[in-house]
Short mmCIF file of C-alpha atoms and ligand atoms in Angstrom, two decimals:
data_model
loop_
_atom_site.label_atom_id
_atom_site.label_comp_id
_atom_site.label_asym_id
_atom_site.label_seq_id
_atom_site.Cartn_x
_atom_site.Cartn_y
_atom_site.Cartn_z
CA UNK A 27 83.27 -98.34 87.80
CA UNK A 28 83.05 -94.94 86.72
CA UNK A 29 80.02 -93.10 88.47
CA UNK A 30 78.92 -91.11 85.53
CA UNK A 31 76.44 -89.08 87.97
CA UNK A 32 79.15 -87.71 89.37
CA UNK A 33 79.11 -83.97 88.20
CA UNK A 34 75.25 -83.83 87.50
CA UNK A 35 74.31 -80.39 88.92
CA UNK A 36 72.93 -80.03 92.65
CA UNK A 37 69.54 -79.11 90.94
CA UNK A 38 69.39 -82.61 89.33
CA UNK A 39 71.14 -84.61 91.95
CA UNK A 40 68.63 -85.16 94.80
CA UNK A 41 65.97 -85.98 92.29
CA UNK A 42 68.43 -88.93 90.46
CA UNK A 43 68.69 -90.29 94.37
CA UNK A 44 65.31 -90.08 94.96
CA UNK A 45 63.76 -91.72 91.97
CA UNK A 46 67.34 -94.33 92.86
CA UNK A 47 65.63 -94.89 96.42
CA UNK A 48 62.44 -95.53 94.86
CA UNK A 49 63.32 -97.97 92.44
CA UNK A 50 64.67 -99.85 95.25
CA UNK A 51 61.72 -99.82 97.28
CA UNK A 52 59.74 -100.95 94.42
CA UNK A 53 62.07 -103.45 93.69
CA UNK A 54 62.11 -102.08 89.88
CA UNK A 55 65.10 -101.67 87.54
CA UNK A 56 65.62 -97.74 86.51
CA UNK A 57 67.39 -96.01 83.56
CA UNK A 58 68.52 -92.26 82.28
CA UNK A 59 68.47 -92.67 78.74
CA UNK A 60 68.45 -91.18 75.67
CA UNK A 61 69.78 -87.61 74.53
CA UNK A 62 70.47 -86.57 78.40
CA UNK A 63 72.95 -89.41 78.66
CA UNK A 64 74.47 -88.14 75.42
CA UNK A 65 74.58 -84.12 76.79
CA UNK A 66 75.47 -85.79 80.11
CA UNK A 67 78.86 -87.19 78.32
CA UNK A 68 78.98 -84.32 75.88
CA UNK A 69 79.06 -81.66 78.81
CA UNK A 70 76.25 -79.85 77.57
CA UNK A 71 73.28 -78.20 79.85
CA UNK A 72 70.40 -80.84 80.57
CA UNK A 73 66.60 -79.61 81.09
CA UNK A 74 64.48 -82.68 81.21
CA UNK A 75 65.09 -86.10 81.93
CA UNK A 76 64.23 -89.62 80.22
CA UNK A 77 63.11 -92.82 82.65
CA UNK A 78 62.90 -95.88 81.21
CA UNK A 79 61.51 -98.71 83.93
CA UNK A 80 61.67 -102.28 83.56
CA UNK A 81 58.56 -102.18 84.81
CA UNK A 82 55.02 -100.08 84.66
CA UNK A 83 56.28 -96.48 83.93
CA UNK A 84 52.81 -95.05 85.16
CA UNK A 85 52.43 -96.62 88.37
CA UNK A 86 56.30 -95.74 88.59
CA UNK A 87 55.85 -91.99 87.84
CA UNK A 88 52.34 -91.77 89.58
CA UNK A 89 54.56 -92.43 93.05
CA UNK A 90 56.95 -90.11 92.37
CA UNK A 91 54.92 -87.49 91.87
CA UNK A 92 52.81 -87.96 94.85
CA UNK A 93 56.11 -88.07 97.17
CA UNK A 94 57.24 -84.90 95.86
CA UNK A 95 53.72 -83.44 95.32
CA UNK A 96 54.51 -82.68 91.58
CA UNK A 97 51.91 -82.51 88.75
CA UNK A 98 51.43 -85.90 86.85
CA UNK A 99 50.06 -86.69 83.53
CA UNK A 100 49.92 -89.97 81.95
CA UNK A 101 49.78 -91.18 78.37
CA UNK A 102 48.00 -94.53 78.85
CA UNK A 103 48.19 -95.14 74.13
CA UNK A 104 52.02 -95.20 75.09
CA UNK A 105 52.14 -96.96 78.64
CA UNK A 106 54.28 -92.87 79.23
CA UNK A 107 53.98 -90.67 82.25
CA UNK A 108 55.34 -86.89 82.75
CA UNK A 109 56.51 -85.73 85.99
CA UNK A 110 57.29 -81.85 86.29
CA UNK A 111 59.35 -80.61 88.41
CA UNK A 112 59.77 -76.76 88.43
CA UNK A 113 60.67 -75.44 84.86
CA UNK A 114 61.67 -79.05 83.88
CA UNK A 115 60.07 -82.23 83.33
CA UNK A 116 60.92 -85.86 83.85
CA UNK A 117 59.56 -88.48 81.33
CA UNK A 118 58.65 -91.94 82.23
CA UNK A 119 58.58 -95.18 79.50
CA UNK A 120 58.08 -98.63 80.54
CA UNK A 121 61.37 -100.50 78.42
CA UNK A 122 59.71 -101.16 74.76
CA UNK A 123 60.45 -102.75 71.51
CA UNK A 124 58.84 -101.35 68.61
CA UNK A 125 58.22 -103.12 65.46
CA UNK A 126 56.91 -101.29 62.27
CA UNK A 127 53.99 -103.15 60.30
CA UNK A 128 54.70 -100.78 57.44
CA UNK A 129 57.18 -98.05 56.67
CA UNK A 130 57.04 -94.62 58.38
CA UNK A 131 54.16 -95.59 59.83
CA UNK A 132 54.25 -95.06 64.10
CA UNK A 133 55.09 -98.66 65.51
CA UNK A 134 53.53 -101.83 67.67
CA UNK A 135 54.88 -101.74 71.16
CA UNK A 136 55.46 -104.32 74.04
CA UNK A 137 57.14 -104.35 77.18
CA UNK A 138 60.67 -105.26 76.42
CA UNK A 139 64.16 -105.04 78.00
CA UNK A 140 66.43 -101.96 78.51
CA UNK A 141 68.35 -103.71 75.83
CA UNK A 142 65.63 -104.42 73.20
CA UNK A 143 64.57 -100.57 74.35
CA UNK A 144 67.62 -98.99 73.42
CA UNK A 145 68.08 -101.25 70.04
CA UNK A 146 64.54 -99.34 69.01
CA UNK A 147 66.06 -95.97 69.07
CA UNK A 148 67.31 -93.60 66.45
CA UNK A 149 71.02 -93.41 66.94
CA UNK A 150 74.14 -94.87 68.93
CA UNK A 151 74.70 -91.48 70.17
CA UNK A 152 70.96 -91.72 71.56
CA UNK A 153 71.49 -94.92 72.41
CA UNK A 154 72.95 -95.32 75.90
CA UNK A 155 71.76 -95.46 79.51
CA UNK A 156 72.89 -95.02 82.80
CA UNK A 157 71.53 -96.73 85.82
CA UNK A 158 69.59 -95.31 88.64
CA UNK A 159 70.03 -98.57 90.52
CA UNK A 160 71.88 -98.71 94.35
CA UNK A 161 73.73 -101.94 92.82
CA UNK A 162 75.67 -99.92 89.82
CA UNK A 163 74.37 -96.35 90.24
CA UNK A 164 75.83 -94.02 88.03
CA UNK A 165 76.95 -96.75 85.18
CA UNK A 166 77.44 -96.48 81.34
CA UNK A 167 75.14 -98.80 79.81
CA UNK A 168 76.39 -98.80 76.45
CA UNK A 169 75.35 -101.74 73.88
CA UNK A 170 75.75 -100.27 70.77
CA UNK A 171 79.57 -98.14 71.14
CA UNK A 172 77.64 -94.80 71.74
CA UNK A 173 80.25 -93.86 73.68
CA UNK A 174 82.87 -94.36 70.95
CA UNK A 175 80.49 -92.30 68.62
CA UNK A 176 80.38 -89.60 70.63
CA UNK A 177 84.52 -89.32 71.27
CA UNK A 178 84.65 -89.92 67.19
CA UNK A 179 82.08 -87.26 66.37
CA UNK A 180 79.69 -89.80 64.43
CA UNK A 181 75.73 -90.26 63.91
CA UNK A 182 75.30 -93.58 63.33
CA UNK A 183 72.38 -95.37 63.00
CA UNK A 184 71.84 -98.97 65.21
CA UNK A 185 70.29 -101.00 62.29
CA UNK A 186 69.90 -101.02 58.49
CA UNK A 187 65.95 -100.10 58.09
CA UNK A 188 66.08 -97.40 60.64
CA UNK A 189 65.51 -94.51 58.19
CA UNK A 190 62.98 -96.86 56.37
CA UNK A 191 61.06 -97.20 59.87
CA UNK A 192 61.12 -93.96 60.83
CA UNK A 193 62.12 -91.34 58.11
CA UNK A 194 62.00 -88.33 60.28
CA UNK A 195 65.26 -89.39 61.60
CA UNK A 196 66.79 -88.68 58.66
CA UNK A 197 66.18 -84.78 59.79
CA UNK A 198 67.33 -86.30 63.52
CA UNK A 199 70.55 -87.09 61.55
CA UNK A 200 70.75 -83.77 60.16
CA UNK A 201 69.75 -81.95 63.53
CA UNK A 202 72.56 -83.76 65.21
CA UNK A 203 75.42 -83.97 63.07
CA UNK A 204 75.27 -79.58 62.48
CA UNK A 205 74.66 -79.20 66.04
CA UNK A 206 77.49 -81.29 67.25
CA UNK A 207 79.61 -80.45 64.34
CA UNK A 208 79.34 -84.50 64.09
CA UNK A 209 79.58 -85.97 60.92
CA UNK A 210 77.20 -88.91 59.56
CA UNK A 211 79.15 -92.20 59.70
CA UNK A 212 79.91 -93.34 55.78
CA UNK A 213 77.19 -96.31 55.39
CA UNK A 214 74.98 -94.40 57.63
CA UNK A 215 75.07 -91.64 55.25
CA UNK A 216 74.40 -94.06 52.21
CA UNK A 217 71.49 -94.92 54.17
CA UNK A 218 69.55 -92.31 54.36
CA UNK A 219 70.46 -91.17 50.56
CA UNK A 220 69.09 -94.56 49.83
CA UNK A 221 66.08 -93.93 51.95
CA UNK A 222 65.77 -90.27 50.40
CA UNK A 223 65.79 -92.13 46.69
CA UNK A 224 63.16 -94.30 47.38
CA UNK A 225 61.12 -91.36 48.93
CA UNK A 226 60.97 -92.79 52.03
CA UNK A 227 59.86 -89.22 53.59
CA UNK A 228 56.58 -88.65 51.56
CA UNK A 229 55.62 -91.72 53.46
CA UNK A 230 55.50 -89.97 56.80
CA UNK A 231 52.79 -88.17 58.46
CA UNK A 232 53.32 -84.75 57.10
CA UNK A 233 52.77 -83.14 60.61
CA UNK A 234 55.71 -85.31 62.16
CA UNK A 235 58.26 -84.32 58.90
CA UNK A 236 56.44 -80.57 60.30
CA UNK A 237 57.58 -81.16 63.78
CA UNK A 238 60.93 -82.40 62.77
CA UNK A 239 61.47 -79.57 60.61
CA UNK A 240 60.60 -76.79 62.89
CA UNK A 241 62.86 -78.31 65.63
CA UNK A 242 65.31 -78.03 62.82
CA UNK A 243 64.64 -74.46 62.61
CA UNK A 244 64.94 -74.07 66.38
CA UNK A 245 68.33 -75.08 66.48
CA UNK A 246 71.12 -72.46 66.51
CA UNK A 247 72.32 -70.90 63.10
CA UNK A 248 69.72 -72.93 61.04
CA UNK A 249 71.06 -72.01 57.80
CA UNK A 250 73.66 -74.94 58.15
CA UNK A 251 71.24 -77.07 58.74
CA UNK A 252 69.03 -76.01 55.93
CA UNK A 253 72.17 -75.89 53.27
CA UNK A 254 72.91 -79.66 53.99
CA UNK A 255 69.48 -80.29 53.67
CA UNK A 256 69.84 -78.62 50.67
CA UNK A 257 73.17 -81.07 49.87
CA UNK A 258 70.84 -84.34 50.23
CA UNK A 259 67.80 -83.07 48.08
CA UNK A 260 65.76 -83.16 51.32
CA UNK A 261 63.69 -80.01 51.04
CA UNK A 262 62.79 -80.76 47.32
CA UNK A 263 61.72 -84.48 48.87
CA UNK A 264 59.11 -82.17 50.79
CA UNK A 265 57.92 -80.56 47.50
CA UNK A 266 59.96 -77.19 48.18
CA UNK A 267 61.36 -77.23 44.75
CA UNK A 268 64.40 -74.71 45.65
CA UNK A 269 67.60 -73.92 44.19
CA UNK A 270 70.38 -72.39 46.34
CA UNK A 271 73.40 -70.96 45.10
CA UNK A 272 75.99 -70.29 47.52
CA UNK A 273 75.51 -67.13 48.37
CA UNK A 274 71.94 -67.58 49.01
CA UNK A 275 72.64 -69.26 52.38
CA UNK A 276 73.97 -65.51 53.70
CA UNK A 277 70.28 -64.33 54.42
CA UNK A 278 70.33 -66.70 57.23
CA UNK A 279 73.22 -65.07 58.96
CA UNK A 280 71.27 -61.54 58.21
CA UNK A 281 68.15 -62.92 59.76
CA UNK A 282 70.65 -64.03 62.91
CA UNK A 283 71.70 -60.82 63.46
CA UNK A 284 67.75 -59.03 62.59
CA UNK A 285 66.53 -61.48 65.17
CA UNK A 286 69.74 -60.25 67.87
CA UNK A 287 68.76 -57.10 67.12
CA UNK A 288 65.32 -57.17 67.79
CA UNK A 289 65.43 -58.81 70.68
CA UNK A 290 67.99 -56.49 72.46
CA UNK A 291 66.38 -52.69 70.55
CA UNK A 292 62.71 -54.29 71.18
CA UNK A 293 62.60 -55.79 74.38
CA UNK A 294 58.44 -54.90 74.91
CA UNK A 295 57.42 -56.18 71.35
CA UNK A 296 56.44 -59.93 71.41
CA UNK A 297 58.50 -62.69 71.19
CA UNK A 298 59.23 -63.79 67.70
CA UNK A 299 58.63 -67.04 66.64
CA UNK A 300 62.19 -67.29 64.86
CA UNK A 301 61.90 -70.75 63.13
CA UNK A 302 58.99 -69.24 61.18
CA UNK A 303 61.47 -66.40 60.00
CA UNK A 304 63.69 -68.55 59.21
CA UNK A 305 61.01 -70.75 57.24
CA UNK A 306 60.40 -67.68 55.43
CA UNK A 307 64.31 -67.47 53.93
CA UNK A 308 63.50 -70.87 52.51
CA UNK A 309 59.86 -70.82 51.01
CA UNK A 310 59.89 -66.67 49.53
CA UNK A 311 62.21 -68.47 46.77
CA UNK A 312 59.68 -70.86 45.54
CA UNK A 313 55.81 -69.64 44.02
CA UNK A 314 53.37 -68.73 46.26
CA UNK A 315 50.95 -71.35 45.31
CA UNK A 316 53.76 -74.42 46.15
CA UNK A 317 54.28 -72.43 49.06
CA UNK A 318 50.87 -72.67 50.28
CA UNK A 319 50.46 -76.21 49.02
CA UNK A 320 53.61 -77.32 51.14
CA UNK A 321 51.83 -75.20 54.10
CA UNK A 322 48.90 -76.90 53.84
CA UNK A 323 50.12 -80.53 53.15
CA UNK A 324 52.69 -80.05 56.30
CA UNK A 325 49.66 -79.03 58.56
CA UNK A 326 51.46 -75.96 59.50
CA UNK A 327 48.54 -73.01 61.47
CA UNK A 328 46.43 -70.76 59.61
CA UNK A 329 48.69 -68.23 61.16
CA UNK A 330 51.49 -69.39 60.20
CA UNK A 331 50.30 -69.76 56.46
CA UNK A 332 49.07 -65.96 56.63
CA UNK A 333 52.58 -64.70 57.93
CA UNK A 334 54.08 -66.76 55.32
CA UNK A 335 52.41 -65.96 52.53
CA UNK A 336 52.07 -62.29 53.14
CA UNK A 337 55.67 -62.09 52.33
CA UNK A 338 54.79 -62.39 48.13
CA UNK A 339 51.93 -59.26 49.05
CA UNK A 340 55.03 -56.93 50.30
CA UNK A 341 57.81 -57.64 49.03
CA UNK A 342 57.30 -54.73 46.23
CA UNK A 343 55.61 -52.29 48.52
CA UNK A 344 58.67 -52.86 50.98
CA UNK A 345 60.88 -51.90 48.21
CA UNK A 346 59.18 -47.97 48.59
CA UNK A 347 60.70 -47.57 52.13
CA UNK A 348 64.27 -47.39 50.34
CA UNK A 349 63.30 -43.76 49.29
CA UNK A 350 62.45 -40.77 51.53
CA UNK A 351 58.79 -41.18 52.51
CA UNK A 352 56.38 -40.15 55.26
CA UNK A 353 56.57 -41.36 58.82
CA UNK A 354 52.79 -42.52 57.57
CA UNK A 355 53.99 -44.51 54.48
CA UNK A 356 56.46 -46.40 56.53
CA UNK A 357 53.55 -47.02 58.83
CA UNK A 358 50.74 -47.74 56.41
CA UNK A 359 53.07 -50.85 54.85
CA UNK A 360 54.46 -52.63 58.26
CA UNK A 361 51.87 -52.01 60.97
CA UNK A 362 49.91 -54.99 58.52
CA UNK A 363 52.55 -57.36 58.91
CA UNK A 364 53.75 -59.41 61.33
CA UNK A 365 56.98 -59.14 63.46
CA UNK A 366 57.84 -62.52 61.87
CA UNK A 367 57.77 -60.72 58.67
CA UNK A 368 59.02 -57.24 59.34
CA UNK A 369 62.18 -59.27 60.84
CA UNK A 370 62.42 -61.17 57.38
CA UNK A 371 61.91 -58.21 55.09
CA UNK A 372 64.56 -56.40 57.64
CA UNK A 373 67.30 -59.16 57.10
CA UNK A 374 66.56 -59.54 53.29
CA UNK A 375 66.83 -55.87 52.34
CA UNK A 376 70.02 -54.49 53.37
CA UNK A 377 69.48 -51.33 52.08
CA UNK A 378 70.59 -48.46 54.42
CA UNK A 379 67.10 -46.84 53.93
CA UNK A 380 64.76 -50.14 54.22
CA UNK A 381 66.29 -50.69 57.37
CA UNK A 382 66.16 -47.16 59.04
CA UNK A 383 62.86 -47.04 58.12
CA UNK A 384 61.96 -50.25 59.93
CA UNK A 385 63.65 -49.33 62.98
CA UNK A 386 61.98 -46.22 63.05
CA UNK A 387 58.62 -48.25 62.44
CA UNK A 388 59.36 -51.16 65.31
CA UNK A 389 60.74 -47.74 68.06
CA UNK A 390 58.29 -44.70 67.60
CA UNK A 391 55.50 -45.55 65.20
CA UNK A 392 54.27 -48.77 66.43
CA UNK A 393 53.52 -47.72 69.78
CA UNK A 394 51.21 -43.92 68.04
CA UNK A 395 47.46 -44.39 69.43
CA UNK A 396 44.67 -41.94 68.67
CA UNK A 397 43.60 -40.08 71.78
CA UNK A 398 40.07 -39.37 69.99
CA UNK A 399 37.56 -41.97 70.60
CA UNK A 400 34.01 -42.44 68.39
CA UNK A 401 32.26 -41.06 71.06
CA UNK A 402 33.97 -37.58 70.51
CA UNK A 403 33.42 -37.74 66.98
CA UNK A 404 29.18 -38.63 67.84
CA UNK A 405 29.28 -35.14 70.34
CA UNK A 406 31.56 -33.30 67.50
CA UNK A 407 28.27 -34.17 65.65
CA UNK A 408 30.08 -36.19 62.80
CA UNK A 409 27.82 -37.99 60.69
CA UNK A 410 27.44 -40.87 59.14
CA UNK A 411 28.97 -43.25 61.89
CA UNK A 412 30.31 -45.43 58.73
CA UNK A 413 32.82 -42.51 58.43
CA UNK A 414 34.43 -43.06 61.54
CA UNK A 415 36.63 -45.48 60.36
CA UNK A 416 37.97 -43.46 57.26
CA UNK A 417 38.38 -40.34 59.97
CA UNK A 418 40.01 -42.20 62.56
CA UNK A 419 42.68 -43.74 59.20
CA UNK A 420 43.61 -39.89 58.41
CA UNK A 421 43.57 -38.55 61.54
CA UNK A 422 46.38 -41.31 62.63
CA UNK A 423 48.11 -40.90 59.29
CA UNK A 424 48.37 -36.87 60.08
CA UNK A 425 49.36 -37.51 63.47
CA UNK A 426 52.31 -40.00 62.92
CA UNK A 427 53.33 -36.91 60.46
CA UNK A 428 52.35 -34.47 62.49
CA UNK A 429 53.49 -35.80 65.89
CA UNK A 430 50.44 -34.22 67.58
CA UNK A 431 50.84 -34.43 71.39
CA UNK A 432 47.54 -33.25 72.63
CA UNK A 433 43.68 -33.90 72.28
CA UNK A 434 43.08 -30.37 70.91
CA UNK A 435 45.47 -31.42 67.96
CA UNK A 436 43.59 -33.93 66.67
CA UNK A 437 40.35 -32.72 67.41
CA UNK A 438 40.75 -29.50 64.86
CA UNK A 439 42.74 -31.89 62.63
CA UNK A 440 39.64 -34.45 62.85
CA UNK A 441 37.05 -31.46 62.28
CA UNK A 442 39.62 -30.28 58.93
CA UNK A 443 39.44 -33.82 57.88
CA UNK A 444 35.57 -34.17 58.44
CA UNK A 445 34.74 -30.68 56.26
CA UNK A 446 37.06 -32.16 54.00
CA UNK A 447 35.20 -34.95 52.97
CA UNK A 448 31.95 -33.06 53.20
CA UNK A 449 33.04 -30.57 51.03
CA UNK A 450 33.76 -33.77 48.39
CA UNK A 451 30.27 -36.05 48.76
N1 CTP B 20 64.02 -91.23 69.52
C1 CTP B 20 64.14 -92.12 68.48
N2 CTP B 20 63.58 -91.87 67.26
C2 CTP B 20 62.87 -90.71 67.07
C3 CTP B 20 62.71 -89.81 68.12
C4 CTP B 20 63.31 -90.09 69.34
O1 CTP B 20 64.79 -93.14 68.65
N3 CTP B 20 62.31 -90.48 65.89
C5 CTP B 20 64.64 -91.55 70.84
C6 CTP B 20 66.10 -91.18 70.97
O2 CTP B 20 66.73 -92.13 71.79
C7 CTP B 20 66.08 -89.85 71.68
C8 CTP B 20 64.88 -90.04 72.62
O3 CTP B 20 63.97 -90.85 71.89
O4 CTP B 20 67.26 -89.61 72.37
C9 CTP B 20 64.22 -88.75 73.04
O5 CTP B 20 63.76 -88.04 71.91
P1 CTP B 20 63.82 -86.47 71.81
O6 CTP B 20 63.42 -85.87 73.08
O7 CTP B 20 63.11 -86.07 70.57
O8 CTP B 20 65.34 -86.22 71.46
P2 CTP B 20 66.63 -85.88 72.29
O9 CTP B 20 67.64 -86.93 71.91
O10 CTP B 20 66.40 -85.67 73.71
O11 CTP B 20 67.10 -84.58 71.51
P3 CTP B 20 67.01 -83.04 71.87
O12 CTP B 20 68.32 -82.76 72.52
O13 CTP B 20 66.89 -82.36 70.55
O14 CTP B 20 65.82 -82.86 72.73
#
């Protein structure tokens, strides 16, 4: 028997032995399963694990994590418990069959076998286990030719209604075949265009399609992904009515390289949420009223809709930083917008200028504060307080001109501005 445990890394190996020695004190049958069986064989990195136990997963999981003294959390609607463990997490199911009253709704468990467990799941690929058990530690547990799916490079799905019961593995299917450079196995494929034809994804919760979708968008180069979901019709399915010529797909290498860049020019700026920039590339090309409509149907944040949707606001005002303007201008049209969107705007306009300008923006201007607080406007005797605001707007404008270093600057340039407007009311 081939001990498939064999290479795990030295992070992961005392834990696989312990929750092994466990299951044997318990007298309880133990599996790995799911997509770390699949990166297991693949060779790829594993974070988290999946448990399934023949038996209660919470009691099995509440153990564990009292022996190791690790936080537990348990999910009593789905008989699931969560061990973590450091930066990773172990998950816990009790082996389940699922069956769907209607379709794409979420299913009816009960307790089941490993076997019946694995038949519930998504795709061969997904569909294997290895044992945790002293008897066959370390064994491929492989009903369903996973393994042969994986050497062949296809996503197959383990029975004929799967798309039916659960449409958002049709994105799955999508998610898996660009990122393994898989392909989708031939009646497998006619499945889910089937499935797409009958609209089997407008009967899903929107928020799960949202989920699915923005794990799409995590993935690696997303524009693949997103040009063969353009192939199968899938994001007009989800009422983003968008047509993509080829070329069009070449903003999502731009946004790539905008988001490399960033991240190594910018490194104190805040993380960017990159699946929402790359969201972006795909909604600016439809209205902004089916835009927000999809936003709002899909369950995506307020903030997210706002980032979104201030893209149609800019995108003629950022068309003004291709000329020779003043260090204010470029700061008066990005320091509204988020880093989300000055990354978009940054990728989509490759003018020379657009792009100076931003980088100028995102390295000096961002970071200009005023030195002059209200209170030394009050003592300047400025009056009406209401004016502050407009004061304190000018007085930043001159100084991002200016490049004032001291107080004194913008003191006599905040007493110029002040006469200014007396001298005009
Ligand atoms: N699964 C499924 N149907 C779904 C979602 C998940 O059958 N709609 C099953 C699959 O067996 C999958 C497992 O649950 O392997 C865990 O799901 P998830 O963590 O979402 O996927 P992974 O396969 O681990 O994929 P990833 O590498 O993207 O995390």
């Amino acid at each position: 028997m081939v001990n498939k445990l064999k290479n795990i890394n030295s992070y992961f190996k005392p834990i696989l032995k312990s929750l092994s020695a466990q299951a044997l004190k318990m007298n309880v049958r133990i599996y790995l399963v799911g997509g770390v069986v699949r990166d297991l064989m693949l060779g790829e990195k594993i974070f988290d694990l999946d448990i399934v136990v023949e038996a209660s997963a919470i009691d099995f999981a509440h153990k564990f994590a009292d022996t190791h003294k690790k936080e537990f959390k348990k999910h009593h609607t789905f008989g699931t418990a969560t061990v973590f463990f450091d930066n990773h997490h172990i998950d816990f199911v009790t082996a389940r069959s699922e069956t769907y009253p209607s379709f794409g709704v979420l299913p009816k468990v009960k307790p089941a076998t490993l076997k019946e467990d694995l038949l519930r799941r998504d795709f061969t690929l997904n569909a294997m286990a290895i044992s945790l058990n002293k008897s066959d530690y370390g064994k491929l547990i492989d009903y369903y030719n996973g393994e042969s799916d994986l050497k062949n490079g296809f996503i197959r799905i383990l029975h004929d209604k799967s798309f039916l019961d659960d449409p958002t593995r049709i994105l799955r299917a999508i998610r898996f075949e660009q990122r393994f450079s898989f392909k989708l196995e031939k009646h497998t494929l006619v499945l889910a265009k089937e499935a797409i034809a009958k609209n089997a994804l407008g009967l899903v919760n929107p928020h799960r399609l949202r989920e699915e979708l923005i794990l799409l968008l995590k993935e690696k180069t997303p524009g693949k992904y997103v040009k063969r979901l353009n192939e199968l019709k899938m994001l007009q399915l989800m009422g983003i009515n968008v047509k993509f010529a080829k070329n069009d797909f070449r903003i999502f290498v731009e946004i790539e390289r905008a988001i490399e860049f960033y991240k190594n020019n910018f490194k104190s700026h805040r993380l960017l949420e990159e699946w929402l920039v790359y969201l972006m590339a795909i909604l600016y090309r439809i209205k902004r009223s089916d835009t927000a409509k999809f936003l709002d149907v899909f369950g995506f944040r307020k903030g997210e809709k706002i980032r979104v949707l201030s893209l149609y606001d800019n995108m003629d005002k950022l068309k003004e930083l291709n000329n020779r303007v003043l260090p204010h201008v470029i700061y008066k049209t990005l320091n509204p917008l988020s880093f989300e969107s000055i990354i978009f705007f940054y990728a989509y306009y490759r003018q020379k200028n657009i792009r100076k300008n931003i980088e100028k923006f995102l390295d000096k201007l961002i970071n200009i504060r005023l030195r002059l607080k209200g209170e030394d406007l009050r003592k300047l005797g400025f009056k009406p307080p209401t004016l502050y605001g407009k004061i304190f707007e000018k007085l930043l404008y001159a100084k991002i001109d200016k490049g004032f270093k001291t107080l004194e600057q913008e003191t006599s340039e905040a007493c110029i501005i002040f006469e200014n407007y007396q001298s005009k009311h």
